[in-house]
Amino acid sequence: LYCLTLYTYLCCHRSLQETCARLFTHRNTVLYRIRKLKEEYDIPVDDPDQHLALLVSAAMMLVELGREDVFMPRSSD
């Protein structure tokens, strides 16, 4: 969930409102996850120079976890 939240948050240009809408998640939940990423995992979410590296890292982790559906919807064949 943290990777998906981070990936979505960065894709939404750090817009909390858009992140919540895309994840269908309550604002407080997204805020909690972002705070946890910053404080507990020391991820520089607020550093614009790190956004691309964080975005790619989160995307790679989502692929590794089998969450390719985040990038492209599965076909209904």
PDB file of N, CA, C and O in Angstrom, residues 5-69:
ATOM      1  N   THR A   5       0.647   4.152  -2.777  1.00  0.00           N
ATOM      2  CA  THR A   5       0.356   5.513  -2.324  1.00  0.00           C
ATOM      3  C   THR A   5       1.431   6.481  -2.788  1.00  0.00           C
ATOM      4  O   THR A   5       1.130   7.554  -3.311  1.00  0.00           O
ATOM      5  N   LEU A   6       2.692   6.102  -2.615  1.00  0.00           N
ATOM      6  CA  LEU A   6       3.803   6.963  -3.046  1.00  0.00           C
ATOM      7  C   LEU A   6       3.755   7.181  -4.549  1.00  0.00           C
ATOM      8  O   LEU A   6       3.869   8.317  -5.024  1.00  0.00           O
ATOM      9  N   TYR A   7       3.590   6.115  -5.307  1.00  0.00           N
ATOM     10  CA  TYR A   7       3.541   6.212  -6.764  1.00  0.00           C
ATOM     11  C   TYR A   7       2.399   7.138  -7.202  1.00  0.00           C
ATOM     12  O   TYR A   7       2.591   8.044  -8.011  1.00  0.00           O
ATOM     13  N   THR A   8       1.223   6.934  -6.647  1.00  0.00           N
ATOM     14  CA  THR A   8       0.059   7.741  -7.015  1.00  0.00           C
ATOM     15  C   THR A   8       0.242   9.194  -6.605  1.00  0.00           C
ATOM     16  O   THR A   8      -0.056  10.113  -7.378  1.00  0.00           O
ATOM     17  N   TYR A   9       0.751   9.413  -5.413  1.00  0.00           N
ATOM     18  CA  TYR A   9       0.987  10.765  -4.902  1.00  0.00           C
ATOM     19  C   TYR A   9       1.942  11.534  -5.812  1.00  0.00           C
ATOM     20  O   TYR A   9       1.695  12.696  -6.147  1.00  0.00           O
ATOM     21  N   LEU A  10       2.996  10.883  -6.252  1.00  0.00           N
ATOM     22  CA  LEU A  10       3.963  11.546  -7.135  1.00  0.00           C
ATOM     23  C   LEU A  10       3.392  11.731  -8.538  1.00  0.00           C
ATOM     24  O   LEU A  10       3.632  12.762  -9.173  1.00  0.00           O
ATOM     25  N   CYS A  11       2.620  10.765  -9.027  1.00  0.00           N
ATOM     26  CA  CYS A  11       1.973  10.912 -10.339  1.00  0.00           C
ATOM     27  C   CYS A  11       0.974  12.065 -10.343  1.00  0.00           C
ATOM     28  O   CYS A  11       0.764  12.709 -11.367  1.00  0.00           O
ATOM     29  N   CYS A  12       0.394  12.314  -9.189  1.00  0.00           N
ATOM     30  CA  CYS A  12      -0.586  13.400  -9.045  1.00  0.00           C
ATOM     31  C   CYS A  12       0.081  14.716  -8.663  1.00  0.00           C
ATOM     32  O   CYS A  12      -0.601  15.642  -8.206  1.00  0.00           O
ATOM     33  N   HIS A  13       1.385  14.799  -8.846  1.00  0.00           N
ATOM     34  CA  HIS A  13       2.143  16.017  -8.537  1.00  0.00           C
ATOM     35  C   HIS A  13       1.921  16.465  -7.096  1.00  0.00           C
ATOM     36  O   HIS A  13       1.735  17.658  -6.826  1.00  0.00           O
ATOM     37  N   ARG A  14       1.906  15.479  -6.185  1.00  0.00           N
ATOM     38  CA  ARG A  14       1.770  15.689  -4.748  1.00  0.00           C
ATOM     39  C   ARG A  14       0.434  16.336  -4.366  1.00  0.00           C
ATOM     40  O   ARG A  14       0.325  16.956  -3.323  1.00  0.00           O
ATOM     41  N   SER A  15      -0.574  16.143  -5.192  1.00  0.00           N
ATOM     42  CA  SER A  15      -1.915  16.643  -4.875  1.00  0.00           C
ATOM     43  C   SER A  15      -2.612  15.608  -3.989  1.00  0.00           C
ATOM     44  O   SER A  15      -2.912  14.488  -4.436  1.00  0.00           O
ATOM     45  N   LEU A  16      -2.878  15.987  -2.773  1.00  0.00           N
ATOM     46  CA  LEU A  16      -3.535  15.089  -1.835  1.00  0.00           C
ATOM     47  C   LEU A  16      -4.952  14.748  -2.298  1.00  0.00           C
ATOM     48  O   LEU A  16      -5.372  13.590  -2.266  1.00  0.00           O
ATOM     49  N   GLN A  17      -5.663  15.738  -2.771  1.00  0.00           N
ATOM     50  CA  GLN A  17      -7.043  15.533  -3.223  1.00  0.00           C
ATOM     51  C   GLN A  17      -7.109  14.555  -4.392  1.00  0.00           C
ATOM     52  O   GLN A  17      -7.932  13.634  -4.403  1.00  0.00           O
ATOM     53  N   GLU A  18      -6.245  14.732  -5.376  1.00  0.00           N
ATOM     54  CA  GLU A  18      -6.256  13.846  -6.537  1.00  0.00           C
ATOM     55  C   GLU A  18      -5.793  12.440  -6.160  1.00  0.00           C
ATOM     56  O   GLU A  18      -6.331  11.445  -6.652  1.00  0.00           O
ATOM     57  N   THR A  19      -4.809  12.338  -5.267  1.00  0.00           N
ATOM     58  CA  THR A  19      -4.336  11.033  -4.806  1.00  0.00           C
ATOM     59  C   THR A  19      -5.463  10.274  -4.128  1.00  0.00           C
ATOM     60  O   THR A  19      -5.680   9.089  -4.407  1.00  0.00           O
ATOM     61  N   CYS A  20      -6.181  10.940  -3.249  1.00  0.00           N
ATOM     62  CA  CYS A  20      -7.309  10.307  -2.548  1.00  0.00           C
ATOM     63  C   CYS A  20      -8.366   9.834  -3.538  1.00  0.00           C
ATOM     64  O   CYS A  20      -8.904   8.728  -3.398  1.00  0.00           O
ATOM     65  N   ALA A  21      -8.652  10.657  -4.527  1.00  0.00           N
ATOM     66  CA  ALA A  21      -9.666  10.305  -5.516  1.00  0.00           C
ATOM     67  C   ALA A  21      -9.237   9.091  -6.335  1.00  0.00           C
ATOM     68  O   ALA A  21     -10.038   8.169  -6.562  1.00  0.00           O
ATOM     69  N   ARG A  22      -8.001   9.066  -6.755  1.00  0.00           N
ATOM     70  CA  ARG A  22      -7.519   7.939  -7.567  1.00  0.00           C
ATOM     71  C   ARG A  22      -7.452   6.637  -6.784  1.00  0.00           C
ATOM     72  O   ARG A  22      -7.672   5.570  -7.338  1.00  0.00           O
ATOM     73  N   LEU A  23      -7.113   6.736  -5.505  1.00  0.00           N
ATOM     74  CA  LEU A  23      -6.992   5.532  -4.684  1.00  0.00           C
ATOM     75  C   LEU A  23      -8.304   5.156  -3.995  1.00  0.00           C
ATOM     76  O   LEU A  23      -8.368   4.117  -3.337  1.00  0.00           O
ATOM     77  N   PHE A  24      -9.312   6.014  -4.123  1.00  0.00           N
ATOM     78  CA  PHE A  24     -10.583   5.804  -3.414  1.00  0.00           C
ATOM     79  C   PHE A  24     -10.307   5.590  -1.924  1.00  0.00           C
ATOM     80  O   PHE A  24     -10.792   4.645  -1.293  1.00  0.00           O
ATOM     81  N   THR A  25      -9.483   6.485  -1.373  1.00  0.00           N
ATOM     82  CA  THR A  25      -9.021   6.369   0.009  1.00  0.00           C
ATOM     83  C   THR A  25      -9.259   7.682   0.737  1.00  0.00           C
ATOM     84  O   THR A  25      -9.137   8.754   0.159  1.00  0.00           O
ATOM     85  N   HIS A  26      -9.573   7.573   2.012  1.00  0.00           N
ATOM     86  CA  HIS A  26      -9.831   8.752   2.830  1.00  0.00           C
ATOM     87  C   HIS A  26      -8.568   9.593   2.965  1.00  0.00           C
ATOM     88  O   HIS A  26      -7.452   9.074   3.015  1.00  0.00           O
ATOM     89  N   ARG A  27      -8.760  10.883   3.036  1.00  0.00           N
ATOM     90  CA  ARG A  27      -7.659  11.847   3.153  1.00  0.00           C
ATOM     91  C   ARG A  27      -6.731  11.528   4.325  1.00  0.00           C
ATOM     92  O   ARG A  27      -5.511  11.558   4.191  1.00  0.00           O
ATOM     93  N   ASN A  28      -7.292  11.207   5.479  1.00  0.00           N
ATOM     94  CA  ASN A  28      -6.465  10.911   6.657  1.00  0.00           C
ATOM     95  C   ASN A  28      -5.599   9.678   6.455  1.00  0.00           C
ATOM     96  O   ASN A  28      -4.471   9.615   6.943  1.00  0.00           O
ATOM     97  N   THR A  29      -6.100   8.710   5.723  1.00  0.00           N
ATOM     98  CA  THR A  29      -5.330   7.500   5.444  1.00  0.00           C
ATOM     99  C   THR A  29      -4.126   7.828   4.573  1.00  0.00           C
ATOM    100  O   THR A  29      -3.010   7.377   4.841  1.00  0.00           O
ATOM    101  N   VAL A  30      -4.352   8.619   3.533  1.00  0.00           N
ATOM    102  CA  VAL A  30      -3.252   9.002   2.639  1.00  0.00           C
ATOM    103  C   VAL A  30      -2.239   9.856   3.401  1.00  0.00           C
ATOM    104  O   VAL A  30      -1.032   9.642   3.283  1.00  0.00           O
ATOM    105  N   LEU A  31      -2.721  10.793   4.198  1.00  0.00           N
ATOM    106  CA  LEU A  31      -1.811  11.615   5.011  1.00  0.00           C
ATOM    107  C   LEU A  31      -0.979  10.758   5.959  1.00  0.00           C
ATOM    108  O   LEU A  31       0.221  10.987   6.116  1.00  0.00           O
ATOM    109  N   TYR A  32      -1.602   9.770   6.578  1.00  0.00           N
ATOM    110  CA  TYR A  32      -0.894   8.866   7.488  1.00  0.00           C
ATOM    111  C   TYR A  32       0.211   8.117   6.741  1.00  0.00           C
ATOM    112  O   TYR A  32       1.343   8.029   7.217  1.00  0.00           O
ATOM    113  N   ARG A  33      -0.116   7.582   5.572  1.00  0.00           N
ATOM    114  CA  ARG A  33       0.880   6.823   4.800  1.00  0.00           C
ATOM    115  C   ARG A  33       2.043   7.706   4.370  1.00  0.00           C
ATOM    116  O   ARG A  33       3.202   7.297   4.428  1.00  0.00           O
ATOM    117  N   ILE A  34       1.752   8.912   3.924  1.00  0.00           N
ATOM    118  CA  ILE A  34       2.811   9.827   3.494  1.00  0.00           C
ATOM    119  C   ILE A  34       3.685  10.215   4.679  1.00  0.00           C
ATOM    120  O   ILE A  34       4.912  10.240   4.581  1.00  0.00           O
ATOM    121  N   ARG A  35       3.066  10.495   5.807  1.00  0.00           N
ATOM    122  CA  ARG A  35       3.836  10.826   7.014  1.00  0.00           C
ATOM    123  C   ARG A  35       4.713   9.649   7.433  1.00  0.00           C
ATOM    124  O   ARG A  35       5.875   9.810   7.784  1.00  0.00           O
ATOM    125  N   LYS A  36       4.186   8.454   7.344  1.00  0.00           N
ATOM    126  CA  LYS A  36       4.932   7.241   7.688  1.00  0.00           C
ATOM    127  C   LYS A  36       6.131   7.079   6.745  1.00  0.00           C
ATOM    128  O   LYS A  36       7.232   6.742   7.185  1.00  0.00           O
ATOM    129  N   LEU A  37       5.918   7.312   5.452  1.00  0.00           N
ATOM    130  CA  LEU A  37       7.003   7.217   4.477  1.00  0.00           C
ATOM    131  C   LEU A  37       8.120   8.202   4.807  1.00  0.00           C
ATOM    132  O   LEU A  37       9.297   7.872   4.712  1.00  0.00           O
ATOM    133  N   LYS A  38       7.725   9.412   5.205  1.00  0.00           N
ATOM    134  CA  LYS A  38       8.710  10.454   5.515  1.00  0.00           C
ATOM    135  C   LYS A  38       9.442  10.176   6.816  1.00  0.00           C
ATOM    136  O   LYS A  38      10.674  10.215   6.861  1.00  0.00           O
ATOM    137  N   GLU A  39       8.693   9.916   7.865  1.00  0.00           N
ATOM    138  CA  GLU A  39       9.282   9.832   9.201  1.00  0.00           C
ATOM    139  C   GLU A  39       9.911   8.474   9.509  1.00  0.00           C
ATOM    140  O   GLU A  39      11.031   8.408   9.987  1.00  0.00           O
ATOM    141  N   GLU A  40       9.177   7.408   9.233  1.00  0.00           N
ATOM    142  CA  GLU A  40       9.656   6.089   9.636  1.00  0.00           C
ATOM    143  C   GLU A  40      10.616   5.472   8.627  1.00  0.00           C
ATOM    144  O   GLU A  40      11.550   4.775   9.000  1.00  0.00           O
ATOM    145  N   TYR A  41      10.371   5.724   7.347  1.00  0.00           N
ATOM    146  CA  TYR A  41      11.213   5.126   6.307  1.00  0.00           C
ATOM    147  C   TYR A  41      12.200   6.118   5.710  1.00  0.00           C
ATOM    148  O   TYR A  41      12.966   5.767   4.822  1.00  0.00           O
ATOM    149  N   ASP A  42      12.153   7.359   6.173  1.00  0.00           N
ATOM    150  CA  ASP A  42      13.093   8.399   5.751  1.00  0.00           C
ATOM    151  C   ASP A  42      13.115   8.586   4.233  1.00  0.00           C
ATOM    152  O   ASP A  42      14.173   8.740   3.626  1.00  0.00           O
ATOM    153  N   ILE A  43      11.951   8.556   3.614  1.00  0.00           N
ATOM    154  CA  ILE A  43      11.831   8.757   2.167  1.00  0.00           C
ATOM    155  C   ILE A  43      11.580  10.242   1.920  1.00  0.00           C
ATOM    156  O   ILE A  43      10.633  10.817   2.448  1.00  0.00           O
ATOM    157  N   PRO A  44      12.435  10.876   1.114  1.00  0.00           N
ATOM    158  CA  PRO A  44      12.344  12.333   0.903  1.00  0.00           C
ATOM    159  C   PRO A  44      11.212  12.728  -0.045  1.00  0.00           C
ATOM    160  O   PRO A  44      11.438  13.203  -1.158  1.00  0.00           O
ATOM    161  N   VAL A  45       9.990  12.540   0.397  1.00  0.00           N
ATOM    162  CA  VAL A  45       8.812  12.810  -0.430  1.00  0.00           C
ATOM    163  C   VAL A  45       8.726  14.279  -0.841  1.00  0.00           C
ATOM    164  O   VAL A  45       8.237  14.599  -1.920  1.00  0.00           O
ATOM    165  N   ASP A  46       9.230  15.176  -0.011  1.00  0.00           N
ATOM    166  CA  ASP A  46       9.127  16.610  -0.288  1.00  0.00           C
ATOM    167  C   ASP A  46      10.288  17.174  -1.102  1.00  0.00           C
ATOM    168  O   ASP A  46      10.289  18.358  -1.412  1.00  0.00           O
ATOM    169  N   ASP A  47      11.256  16.336  -1.451  1.00  0.00           N
ATOM    170  CA  ASP A  47      12.424  16.801  -2.201  1.00  0.00           C
ATOM    171  C   ASP A  47      12.181  16.618  -3.700  1.00  0.00           C
ATOM    172  O   ASP A  47      12.210  15.504  -4.211  1.00  0.00           O
ATOM    173  N   PRO A  48      11.937  17.716  -4.431  1.00  0.00           N
ATOM    174  CA  PRO A  48      11.640  17.598  -5.866  1.00  0.00           C
ATOM    175  C   PRO A  48      12.768  16.957  -6.671  1.00  0.00           C
ATOM    176  O   PRO A  48      12.511  16.330  -7.701  1.00  0.00           O
ATOM    177  N   ASP A  49      13.990  17.082  -6.204  1.00  0.00           N
ATOM    178  CA  ASP A  49      15.113  16.468  -6.909  1.00  0.00           C
ATOM    179  C   ASP A  49      15.074  14.943  -6.830  1.00  0.00           C
ATOM    180  O   ASP A  49      15.738  14.266  -7.619  1.00  0.00           O
ATOM    181  N   GLN A  50      14.316  14.395  -5.904  1.00  0.00           N
ATOM    182  CA  GLN A  50      14.222  12.944  -5.723  1.00  0.00           C
ATOM    183  C   GLN A  50      12.959  12.337  -6.335  1.00  0.00           C
ATOM    184  O   GLN A  50      12.804  11.115  -6.344  1.00  0.00           O
ATOM    185  N   HIS A  51      12.068  13.158  -6.847  1.00  0.00           N
ATOM    186  CA  HIS A  51      10.772  12.651  -7.308  1.00  0.00           C
ATOM    187  C   HIS A  51      10.882  11.610  -8.407  1.00  0.00           C
ATOM    188  O   HIS A  51      10.208  10.587  -8.354  1.00  0.00           O
ATOM    189  N   LEU A  52      11.723  11.834  -9.393  1.00  0.00           N
ATOM    190  CA  LEU A  52      11.843  10.876 -10.491  1.00  0.00           C
ATOM    191  C   LEU A  52      12.380   9.545  -9.976  1.00  0.00           C
ATOM    192  O   LEU A  52      11.841   8.483 -10.308  1.00  0.00           O
ATOM    193  N   ALA A  53      13.419   9.591  -9.168  1.00  0.00           N
ATOM    194  CA  ALA A  53      13.993   8.358  -8.612  1.00  0.00           C
ATOM    195  C   ALA A  53      12.969   7.622  -7.749  1.00  0.00           C
ATOM    196  O   ALA A  53      12.852   6.390  -7.820  1.00  0.00           O
ATOM    197  N   LEU A  54      12.215   8.361  -6.956  1.00  0.00           N
ATOM    198  CA  LEU A  54      11.189   7.737  -6.115  1.00  0.00           C
ATOM    199  C   LEU A  54      10.067   7.140  -6.961  1.00  0.00           C
ATOM    200  O   LEU A  54       9.583   6.039  -6.679  1.00  0.00           O
ATOM    201  N   LEU A  55       9.670   7.853  -7.993  1.00  0.00           N
ATOM    202  CA  LEU A  55       8.603   7.384  -8.872  1.00  0.00           C
ATOM    203  C   LEU A  55       9.009   6.082  -9.567  1.00  0.00           C
ATOM    204  O   LEU A  55       8.249   5.110  -9.582  1.00  0.00           O
ATOM    205  N   VAL A  56      10.209   6.052 -10.111  1.00  0.00           N
ATOM    206  CA  VAL A  56      10.696   4.853 -10.797  1.00  0.00           C
ATOM    207  C   VAL A  56      10.857   3.703  -9.803  1.00  0.00           C
ATOM    208  O   VAL A  56      10.478   2.561 -10.096  1.00  0.00           O
ATOM    209  N   SER A  57      11.385   3.993  -8.625  1.00  0.00           N
ATOM    210  CA  SER A  57      11.561   2.953  -7.609  1.00  0.00           C
ATOM    211  C   SER A  57      10.223   2.370  -7.175  1.00  0.00           C
ATOM    212  O   SER A  57      10.078   1.152  -7.048  1.00  0.00           O
ATOM    213  N   ALA A  58       9.252   3.223  -6.934  1.00  0.00           N
ATOM    214  CA  ALA A  58       7.926   2.749  -6.532  1.00  0.00           C
ATOM    215  C   ALA A  58       7.288   1.935  -7.660  1.00  0.00           C
ATOM    216  O   ALA A  58       6.670   0.896  -7.412  1.00  0.00           O
ATOM    217  N   ALA A  59       7.454   2.385  -8.902  1.00  0.00           N
ATOM    218  CA  ALA A  59       6.903   1.661 -10.052  1.00  0.00           C
ATOM    219  C   ALA A  59       7.542   0.280 -10.171  1.00  0.00           C
ATOM    220  O   ALA A  59       6.848  -0.719 -10.397  1.00  0.00           O
ATOM    221  N   MET A  60       8.842   0.206  -9.998  1.00  0.00           N
ATOM    222  CA  MET A  60       9.534  -1.083 -10.077  1.00  0.00           C
ATOM    223  C   MET A  60       9.061  -2.028  -8.970  1.00  0.00           C
ATOM    224  O   MET A  60       8.882  -3.228  -9.197  1.00  0.00           O
ATOM    225  N   MET A  61       8.858  -1.498  -7.794  1.00  0.00           N
ATOM    226  CA  MET A  61       8.390  -2.320  -6.688  1.00  0.00           C
ATOM    227  C   MET A  61       6.972  -2.828  -6.962  1.00  0.00           C
ATOM    228  O   MET A  61       6.652  -3.978  -6.684  1.00  0.00           O
ATOM    229  N   LEU A  62       6.121  -1.975  -7.521  1.00  0.00           N
ATOM    230  CA  LEU A  62       4.763  -2.400  -7.849  1.00  0.00           C
ATOM    231  C   LEU A  62       4.776  -3.518  -8.888  1.00  0.00           C
ATOM    232  O   LEU A  62       4.002  -4.476  -8.781  1.00  0.00           O
ATOM    233  N   VAL A  63       5.655  -3.423  -9.874  1.00  0.00           N
ATOM    234  CA  VAL A  63       5.784  -4.485 -10.874  1.00  0.00           C
ATOM    235  C   VAL A  63       6.254  -5.771 -10.199  1.00  0.00           C
ATOM    236  O   VAL A  63       5.724  -6.852 -10.455  1.00  0.00           O
ATOM    237  N   GLU A  64       7.235  -5.652  -9.323  1.00  0.00           N
ATOM    238  CA  GLU A  64       7.757  -6.818  -8.618  1.00  0.00           C
ATOM    239  C   GLU A  64       6.668  -7.481  -7.764  1.00  0.00           C
ATOM    240  O   GLU A  64       6.648  -8.701  -7.607  1.00  0.00           O
ATOM    241  N   LEU A  65       5.759  -6.681  -7.241  1.00  0.00           N
ATOM    242  CA  LEU A  65       4.669  -7.204  -6.420  1.00  0.00           C
ATOM    243  C   LEU A  65       3.487  -7.707  -7.260  1.00  0.00           C
ATOM    244  O   LEU A  65       2.470  -8.118  -6.722  1.00  0.00           O
ATOM    245  N   GLY A  66       3.642  -7.622  -8.588  1.00  0.00           N
ATOM    246  CA  GLY A  66       2.582  -8.109  -9.473  1.00  0.00           C
ATOM    247  C   GLY A  66       1.439  -7.140  -9.659  1.00  0.00           C
ATOM    248  O   GLY A  66       0.323  -7.539  -9.986  1.00  0.00           O
ATOM    249  N   ARG A  67       1.694  -5.866  -9.463  1.00  0.00           N
ATOM    250  CA  ARG A  67       0.643  -4.849  -9.568  1.00  0.00           C
ATOM    251  C   ARG A  67       0.740  -4.075 -10.886  1.00  0.00           C
ATOM    252  O   ARG A  67       0.598  -2.872 -10.921  1.00  0.00           O
ATOM    253  N   GLU A  68       0.944  -4.797 -11.996  1.00  0.00           N
ATOM    254  CA  GLU A  68       1.010  -4.141 -13.299  1.00  0.00           C
ATOM    255  C   GLU A  68      -0.289  -3.452 -13.653  1.00  0.00           C
ATOM    256  O   GLU A  68      -0.320  -2.557 -14.487  1.00  0.00           O
ATOM    257  N   ASP A  69      -1.386  -3.862 -13.012  1.00  0.00           N
ATOM    258  CA  ASP A  69      -2.679  -3.262 -13.285  1.00  0.00           C
ATOM    259  C   ASP A  69      -2.710  -1.771 -12.960  1.00  0.00           C
ATOM    260  O   ASP A  69      -3.554  -1.042 -13.464  1.00  0.00           O
TER     261      ASP A  69
END
